CSV table of C-alpha atoms and ligand atoms in Angstrom, one decimal:
chain,number,residue,atom,x,y,z
A,152,MET,CA,-18.3,-4.7,-7.1
A,153,GLN,CA,-16.5,-4.1,-3.3
A,154,ILE,CA,-13.5,-1.5,-3.2
A,155,LEU,CA,-11.4,-1.4,0.1
A,156,ILE,CA,-8.5,0.9,-0.1
A,157,THR,CA,-6.4,2.3,2.6
A,158,GLY,CA,-4.8,6.3,2.7
A,159,GLY,CA,-7.9,6.9,1.4
A,160,THR,CA,-8.2,10.6,3.2
A,161,ASN,CA,-5.7,12.0,1.1
A,162,GLY,CA,-3.7,12.3,-2.6
A,163,ILE,CA,-3.5,9.3,-4.7
A,164,GLY,CA,-5.6,6.8,-2.5
A,165,LEU,CA,-8.6,9.8,-2.5
A,166,ALA,CA,-8.6,10.6,-6.0
A,167,ALA,CA,-8.7,6.5,-6.8
A,168,ALA,CA,-11.9,6.2,-4.6
A,169,GLN,CA,-13.7,9.1,-6.4
A,170,MET,CA,-12.4,7.8,-9.7
A,171,LEU,CA,-13.8,4.3,-8.9
A,172,ALA,CA,-16.5,5.5,-6.9
A,173,ALA,CA,-17.4,7.6,-10.2
A,174,ARG,CA,-17.6,4.0,-12.2
A,175,GLY,CA,-20.0,2.4,-9.7
A,176,ALA,CA,-17.7,0.5,-7.4
A,177,ASN,CA,-19.1,0.4,-4.0
A,178,VAL,CA,-15.7,2.0,-2.1
A,179,ALA,CA,-14.7,1.7,2.1
A,180,ILE,CA,-11.7,3.7,2.8
A,181,VAL,CA,-9.2,3.6,6.0
A,182,GLY,CA,-8.3,6.7,7.6
A,183,ARG,CA,-6.4,7.0,10.9
A,184,ASN,CA,-8.4,10.3,11.9
A,185,GLU,CA,-12.1,10.6,12.3
A,186,GLY,CA,-12.7,14.0,11.0
A,187,ARG,CA,-10.1,13.4,7.7
A,188,THR,CA,-12.1,10.3,7.3
A,189,GLN,CA,-15.5,11.6,6.8
A,190,ALA,CA,-14.6,14.5,4.9
A,191,ALA,CA,-12.9,12.4,2.7
A,192,ALA,CA,-16.0,9.9,2.5
A,193,ALA,CA,-18.5,13.1,1.9
A,194,ARG,CA,-16.0,14.3,-1.0
A,195,ILE,CA,-16.2,11.0,-2.9
A,196,ARG,CA,-20.4,10.6,-2.5
A,197,ALA,CA,-20.4,13.7,-3.8
A,198,VAL,CA,-19.0,12.5,-7.3
A,199,ALA,CA,-20.2,8.6,-6.7
A,200,ALA,CA,-22.4,7.0,-9.2
A,201,ALA,CA,-26.1,6.2,-8.2
A,202,GLY,CA,-26.8,3.8,-6.0
A,203,VAL,CA,-22.6,3.3,-4.7
A,204,ALA,CA,-22.3,2.9,-0.8
A,205,VAL,CA,-19.0,4.5,0.7
A,206,GLY,CA,-17.8,3.2,4.0
A,207,THR,CA,-15.1,4.1,6.5
A,208,PHE,CA,-12.5,2.7,8.8
A,209,ILE,CA,-10.2,4.3,11.5
A,210,ALA,CA,-7.3,2.9,11.5
A,211,ASP,CA,-3.8,3.6,12.6
A,212,LEU,CA,-1.6,1.7,10.1
A,213,SER,CA,1.8,1.9,12.5
A,214,SER,CA,-0.1,-0.1,14.9
A,215,GLN,CA,-0.2,-4.1,14.6
A,216,ALA,CA,-3.7,-4.3,17.2
A,217,ALA,CA,-5.2,-1.4,14.9
A,218,VAL,CA,-4.7,-3.3,11.7
A,219,ARG,CA,-6.2,-6.5,13.2
A,220,LYS,CA,-9.2,-4.5,14.5
A,221,LEU,CA,-9.3,-3.1,11.4
A,222,ALA,CA,-9.0,-6.6,9.8
A,223,ALA,CA,-11.9,-7.9,11.9
A,224,GLU,CA,-14.3,-5.2,10.8
A,225,VAL,CA,-14.0,-5.3,7.3
A,226,ARG,CA,-14.8,-8.7,7.7
A,227,SER,CA,-18.0,-8.5,10.1
A,228,ARG,CA,-19.3,-5.6,7.4
A,229,TYR,CA,-18.1,-7.1,3.9
A,230,PRO,CA,-18.7,-10.9,3.2
A,231,ARG,CA,-17.3,-10.4,-0.5
A,232,LEU,CA,-14.4,-8.1,-0.9
A,233,ASP,CA,-13.5,-8.1,-4.9
A,234,VAL,CA,-10.7,-5.3,-4.4
A,235,LEU,CA,-8.0,-4.7,-1.8
A,236,VAL,CA,-5.9,-2.2,-2.4
A,237,ASN,CA,-3.0,-0.9,0.2
A,238,ASN,CA,-2.2,2.5,-0.8
A,239,ALA,CA,-1.3,4.0,2.6
A,240,GLY,CA,2.5,4.5,3.1
A,241,ALA,CA,4.7,8.0,3.8
A,242,MET,CA,8.4,8.9,4.5
A,243,TYR,CA,9.9,9.7,7.9
A,244,THR,CA,13.0,12.0,8.2
A,245,THR,CA,13.7,11.1,11.7
A,246,ARG,CA,13.7,7.3,13.0
A,247,GLN,CA,10.9,6.2,14.8
A,248,LEU,CA,9.6,3.6,16.6
A,249,THR,CA,6.1,2.2,16.7
A,250,ALA,CA,4.2,0.9,20.1
A,251,ASP,CA,4.9,-2.4,18.6
A,252,GLY,CA,9.0,-1.5,18.8
A,253,ILE,CA,9.1,-1.4,15.0
A,254,GLU,CA,10.8,1.3,12.8
A,255,GLN,CA,7.8,3.2,12.0
A,256,THR,CA,8.2,3.1,8.4
A,257,TRP,CA,8.7,-0.5,8.1
A,258,ALA,CA,5.3,-0.6,9.8
A,259,VAL,CA,2.8,1.4,7.9
A,260,ASN,CA,4.4,0.8,4.4
A,261,HIS,CA,5.2,-2.7,4.3
A,262,LEU,CA,4.1,-4.9,7.8
A,263,ALA,CA,0.6,-3.4,7.8
A,264,PRO,CA,0.1,-4.1,3.9
A,265,PHE,CA,1.6,-7.5,4.8
A,266,LEU,CA,-0.9,-8.1,8.1
A,267,LEU,CA,-4.1,-6.5,6.3
A,268,THR,CA,-3.4,-8.5,3.2
A,269,THR,CA,-2.8,-12.1,5.3
A,270,LEU,CA,-5.8,-11.9,7.5
A,271,LEU,CA,-8.4,-10.6,4.5
A,272,LEU,CA,-6.7,-13.8,2.0
A,273,ASP,CA,-9.8,-16.4,2.4
A,274,ARG,CA,-12.0,-13.7,2.3
A,275,LEU,CA,-10.8,-12.5,-1.1
A,276,GLU,CA,-10.6,-16.2,-2.4
A,277,ALA,CA,-13.9,-16.8,-1.6
A,278,SER,CA,-14.6,-13.9,-3.6
A,279,ALA,CA,-12.7,-14.8,-6.6
A,280,PRO,CA,-11.6,-13.4,-9.0
A,281,ALA,CA,-10.6,-10.7,-6.5
A,282,ARG,CA,-7.8,-8.8,-7.3
A,283,ILE,CA,-4.9,-7.3,-4.4
A,284,ILE,CA,-3.2,-3.8,-5.3
A,285,THR,CA,-0.1,-2.1,-3.4
A,286,THR,CA,1.4,1.2,-4.4
A,287,ALA,CA,4.9,0.8,-4.5
A,288,SER,CA,7.1,3.5,-6.1
A,289,ASP,CA,10.3,3.5,-8.5
A,290,ALA,CA,12.1,4.9,-5.9
A,291,HIS,CA,13.3,1.0,-5.1
A,292,ARG,CA,15.5,1.3,-6.8
A,293,GLY,CA,19.3,0.9,-5.4
A,294,ALA,CA,17.5,-0.4,-2.4
A,295,GLN,CA,18.5,-3.5,-0.7
A,296,LEU,CA,16.3,-4.9,1.9
A,297,PRO,CA,18.5,-4.3,5.0
A,298,PHE,CA,18.0,-8.2,6.6
A,299,GLU,CA,20.7,-7.5,8.9
A,300,ASP,CA,19.2,-4.4,10.2
A,301,LEU,CA,15.6,-4.7,9.7
A,302,ASN,CA,14.8,-2.4,12.4
A,303,ALA,CA,17.0,0.3,11.0
A,304,GLU,CA,19.3,0.9,14.5
A,305,HIS,CA,22.5,0.8,13.0
A,306,SER,CA,21.9,3.2,10.0
A,307,TYR,CA,18.9,5.3,9.3
A,308,ARG,CA,18.2,7.7,5.9
A,309,GLY,CA,14.8,8.7,5.5
A,310,PHE,CA,14.6,8.1,1.6
A,311,GLY,CA,16.7,5.2,2.1
A,312,ARG,CA,14.7,3.5,4.4
A,313,TYR,CA,11.7,5.0,2.5
A,314,GLY,CA,13.1,3.0,-0.6
A,315,GLN,CA,13.6,-0.4,1.4
A,316,THR,CA,9.8,-0.3,2.4
A,317,LYS,CA,8.7,0.2,-1.6
A,318,LEU,CA,11.1,-2.3,-2.5
A,319,ALA,CA,9.3,-4.6,0.2
A,320,ASN,CA,6.0,-3.7,-1.5
A,321,ILE,CA,8.0,-5.3,-4.6
A,322,LEU,CA,8.3,-8.6,-3.0
A,323,PHE,CA,5.7,-8.8,-1.0
A,324,THR,CA,3.6,-8.7,-4.5
A,325,LEU,CA,6.0,-11.5,-5.7
A,326,GLU,CA,5.5,-13.6,-3.2
A,327,LEU,CA,2.0,-13.1,-2.5
A,328,ALA,CA,1.4,-13.9,-7.0
A,329,ARG,CA,3.1,-17.3,-6.1
A,330,ARG,CA,1.2,-18.0,-2.9
A,331,LEU,CA,-2.4,-17.2,-4.9
A,332,GLU,CA,-1.7,-18.8,-7.8
A,333,GLY,CA,-4.5,-20.7,-8.8
A,334,SER,CA,-6.8,-19.4,-6.6
A,335,GLY,CA,-8.4,-16.9,-8.8
A,336,VAL,CA,-7.1,-13.7,-7.1
A,337,THR,CA,-4.5,-11.7,-8.7
A,338,ALA,CA,-1.8,-9.5,-6.8
A,339,ASN,CA,-0.2,-6.3,-8.5
A,340,CYS,CA,1.6,-3.1,-7.5
A,341,PHE,CA,2.7,-0.2,-9.4
A,342,HIS,CA,4.5,3.1,-9.4
A,343,PRO,CA,1.6,5.9,-9.8
A,344,GLY,CA,4.8,8.8,-10.6
A,345,LEU,CA,6.2,11.7,-8.9
A,346,VAL,CA,2.5,12.8,-7.8
A,347,ALA,CA,1.5,16.1,-5.9
A,348,SER,CA,0.0,15.0,-2.4
A,349,GLY,CA,0.5,15.4,0.7
A,350,PHE,CA,3.4,13.2,0.4
A,351,ASN,CA,6.2,14.5,2.4
A,352,ARG,CA,4.3,17.2,4.1
A,353,ASN,CA,4.9,15.1,7.7
A,354,ASN,CA,8.4,16.3,7.6
A,355,GLY,CA,8.6,20.1,8.5
A,356,LEU,CA,8.9,23.0,6.6
A,357,LEU,CA,12.3,22.3,4.2
A,358,MET,CA,11.0,19.1,3.0
A,359,SER,CA,7.4,20.7,2.7
A,360,LEU,CA,9.2,23.5,0.5
A,361,ALA,CA,10.9,21.3,-1.5
A,362,MET,CA,7.8,19.3,-2.0
A,363,THR,CA,6.3,22.6,-3.5
A,364,VAL,CA,9.5,23.6,-5.6
A,365,LEU,CA,9.0,20.1,-7.2
A,366,ALA,CA,5.1,20.6,-8.0
A,367,PRO,CA,5.1,21.9,-11.5
A,368,VAL,CA,7.3,18.8,-12.6
A,369,SER,CA,4.5,16.8,-10.4
A,370,ARG,CA,1.6,14.9,-11.5
A,371,SER,CA,-1.9,15.5,-10.3
A,372,SER,CA,-3.4,12.9,-7.5
A,373,GLU,CA,-5.5,11.9,-10.0
A,374,LYS,CA,-3.6,11.2,-12.7
A,375,GLY,CA,-1.3,9.0,-10.3
A,376,ALA,CA,-4.2,7.4,-9.5
A,377,GLU,CA,-4.8,5.9,-12.8
A,378,THR,CA,-3.0,2.8,-12.8
A,379,LEU,CA,-4.3,1.9,-9.4
A,380,VAL,CA,-8.1,1.9,-11.0
A,381,TRP,CA,-6.9,0.7,-14.1
A,382,LEU,CA,-5.4,-2.5,-12.3
A,383,ALA,CA,-8.6,-2.7,-10.1
A,384,THR,CA,-11.0,-2.5,-13.5
A,385,SER,CA,-9.2,-3.6,-16.3
A,386,PRO,CA,-10.1,-7.1,-18.2
A,387,GLN,CA,-6.7,-6.2,-19.6
A,388,VAL,CA,-5.1,-7.4,-16.4
A,389,ALA,CA,-7.7,-9.8,-14.4
A,390,GLN,CA,-5.3,-12.5,-15.4
A,391,THR,CA,-1.9,-11.1,-14.8
A,392,SER,CA,-0.3,-11.1,-11.1
A,393,GLY,CA,3.1,-10.6,-9.7
A,394,ALA,CA,4.1,-7.3,-11.7
A,395,TYR,CA,4.9,-4.2,-11.1
A,396,PHE,CA,3.2,-1.5,-13.6
A,397,VAL,CA,4.2,2.6,-14.6
A,398,ASP,CA,1.8,4.1,-16.1
A,399,GLU,CA,-0.7,0.8,-17.1
A,400,ARG,CA,2.4,-0.6,-18.4
A,401,PRO,CA,4.1,-3.6,-16.9
A,402,ALA,CA,7.7,-2.7,-15.6
A,403,MET,CA,11.0,-4.3,-14.8
A,404,PRO,CA,11.7,-3.6,-11.2
A,405,SER,CA,15.6,-3.2,-9.7
A,406,PRO,CA,17.1,-6.7,-9.6
A,407,ALA,CA,16.4,-6.7,-6.0
A,408,GLY,CA,12.7,-6.7,-6.9
A,409,GLN,CA,12.9,-9.6,-8.9
A,410,ASP,CA,14.7,-11.7,-6.2
A,411,ARG,CA,12.3,-14.7,-5.6
A,412,GLU,CA,14.6,-15.8,-2.8
A,413,ALA,CA,14.4,-12.6,-0.9
A,414,ALA,CA,10.7,-12.4,-1.6
A,415,GLN,CA,10.2,-15.6,0.5
A,416,ARG,CA,12.8,-14.9,2.8
A,417,LEU,CA,10.5,-11.4,3.5
A,418,TRP,CA,7.3,-13.2,3.7
A,419,ASP,CA,8.6,-15.8,6.6
A,420,ILE,CA,10.1,-12.6,8.7
A,421,SER,CA,7.6,-10.8,8.6
A,422,GLU,CA,5.5,-13.4,9.6
A,423,ARG,CA,7.6,-13.3,12.7
A,424,GLN,CA,7.3,-10.1,13.0
A,425,CYS,CA,3.4,-9.6,13.0
A,426,ARG,CA,3.6,-13.2,15.7
A,427,SER,CA,5.9,-11.1,17.9
A,428,ALA,CA,3.3,-8.0,18.3
A,429,SER,CA,0.0,-9.6,18.3
B,719,LIG,N1,3.5,11.2,-4.0
B,719,LIG,C1,4.5,10.6,-4.9
B,719,LIG,O1,5.5,11.2,-5.6
B,719,LIG,C2,4.7,9.3,-4.3
B,719,LIG,C3,5.4,8.7,-4.7
B,719,LIG,C4,5.4,7.2,-5.5
B,719,LIG,C5,4.6,6.2,-4.6
B,719,LIG,N2,3.7,7.0,-3.5
B,719,LIG,C6,2.8,6.1,-2.3
B,719,LIG,O2,1.8,6.6,-3.1
B,719,LIG,C7,1.3,6.1,-1.5
B,719,LIG,C8,0.0,7.4,-1.3
B,719,LIG,O3,1.1,8.4,-0.9
B,719,LIG,P1,0.6,10.0,-1.1
B,719,LIG,O4,1.3,10.5,-2.5
B,719,LIG,O5,-0.8,9.8,-1.9
B,719,LIG,O6,0.6,10.9,0.0
B,719,LIG,P2,-0.2,11.2,1.0
B,719,LIG,O7,-0.9,12.3,0.4
B,719,LIG,O8,0.5,11.8,2.0
B,719,LIG,O9,-1.5,10.0,1.5
B,719,LIG,C9,-0.9,8.8,2.0
B,719,LIG,C10,-2.1,8.6,2.9
B,719,LIG,O10,-1.8,7.5,4.0
B,719,LIG,C11,-2.5,7.6,5.0
B,719,LIG,N3,-1.7,7.3,6.3
B,719,LIG,C12,-0.2,7.5,6.0
B,719,LIG,N4,0.3,7.0,7.1
B,719,LIG,C13,-1.1,6.2,8.2
B,719,LIG,C14,-1.2,5.3,9.1
B,719,LIG,N5,-0.4,5.8,9.9
B,719,LIG,N6,-2.6,4.8,9.5
B,719,LIG,C15,-3.4,5.5,8.3
B,719,LIG,N7,-3.3,5.9,6.8
B,719,LIG,C16,-1.8,6.3,7.1
B,719,LIG,C17,-2.8,8.9,4.6
B,719,LIG,O11,-3.7,9.4,5.9
B,719,LIG,P3,-3.6,11.1,6.6
B,719,LIG,O12,-5.0,11.7,6.0
B,719,LIG,O13,-4.1,10.1,8.0
B,719,LIG,O14,-2.4,11.2,6.8
B,719,LIG,C18,-3.5,9.2,3.6
B,719,LIG,O15,-4.4,9.1,3.4
B,719,LIG,C19,1.9,5.7,-1.0
B,719,LIG,O16,2.0,4.4,-0.9
B,719,LIG,C20,3.1,6.4,-1.2
B,719,LIG,O17,4.2,5.8,-0.8
B,719,LIG,C21,3.6,8.4,-3.4
């Protein structure tokens, strides 16, 4: 079994890669820094079952050119791909634009998984049965998609923006599952719980301190990765698609996360946003 995991250098993605490799899956991770990526690969190899191949790819997912290059490399190295895990993600307390002119949270958390998935879709379909898993979050609750202010020019609050992108993960999964009906490829997403990872350690001392304060009530990255590993491997969910999971159980997303019309609209807009940056 060949699995590709973005955000495999730290936290939930690294823990999932280790758990999957320990069970005998060939795992490839995507990182944006060569040193961190090789160090993570060594940690995965250290716990991998005999014969497991651990691959690495380097891509800064905030850049659409880098995502396109990544997809081309994955296609040339892997004739089959059984599981794609869109896990990389972050929150930014200050608004920043990517080289493509797109607000960074939207670019990394939503457009990168959208573009990577669509570029690998025929490879996944040819490998069916195959699975696509996206790490979403309960932080989507209370968020609405900002169709009138997609680049967050008029209003930007770090956590609120993060919630919008996690809502986008859920709606992307909903529409993707609809498009994949009958293909043998499933698409699901999940909330990992509050996890003591590297999350929100990129936003200065105060935010880092807040994460340290939250650490005693947070779960480990291994615990946070359990639902991901289950979605990637369990026969129980082999036929399930378009669902949101918490702790290996289906959960209802917010009403905004069930809006099929918004999901289709988001898909069309995302296609345009990716076309205009290509
Ligand atoms: N932690 C939580 O409580 C929590 C709760 C709900 C959902 N989540 C979601 O879980 C996922 C994983 O987060 P985590 O908690 O494991 O955090 P983490 O420890 O910070 O890991 C995030 C991963 O994403 C990668 N990444 C970030 N920006 C990137 C970019 N521009 N290009 C390539 N890779 C990039 C990081 O790579 P580097 O090593 O290069 O930084 C790292 O491997 C995210 O989607 C997050 O939204 C987390």
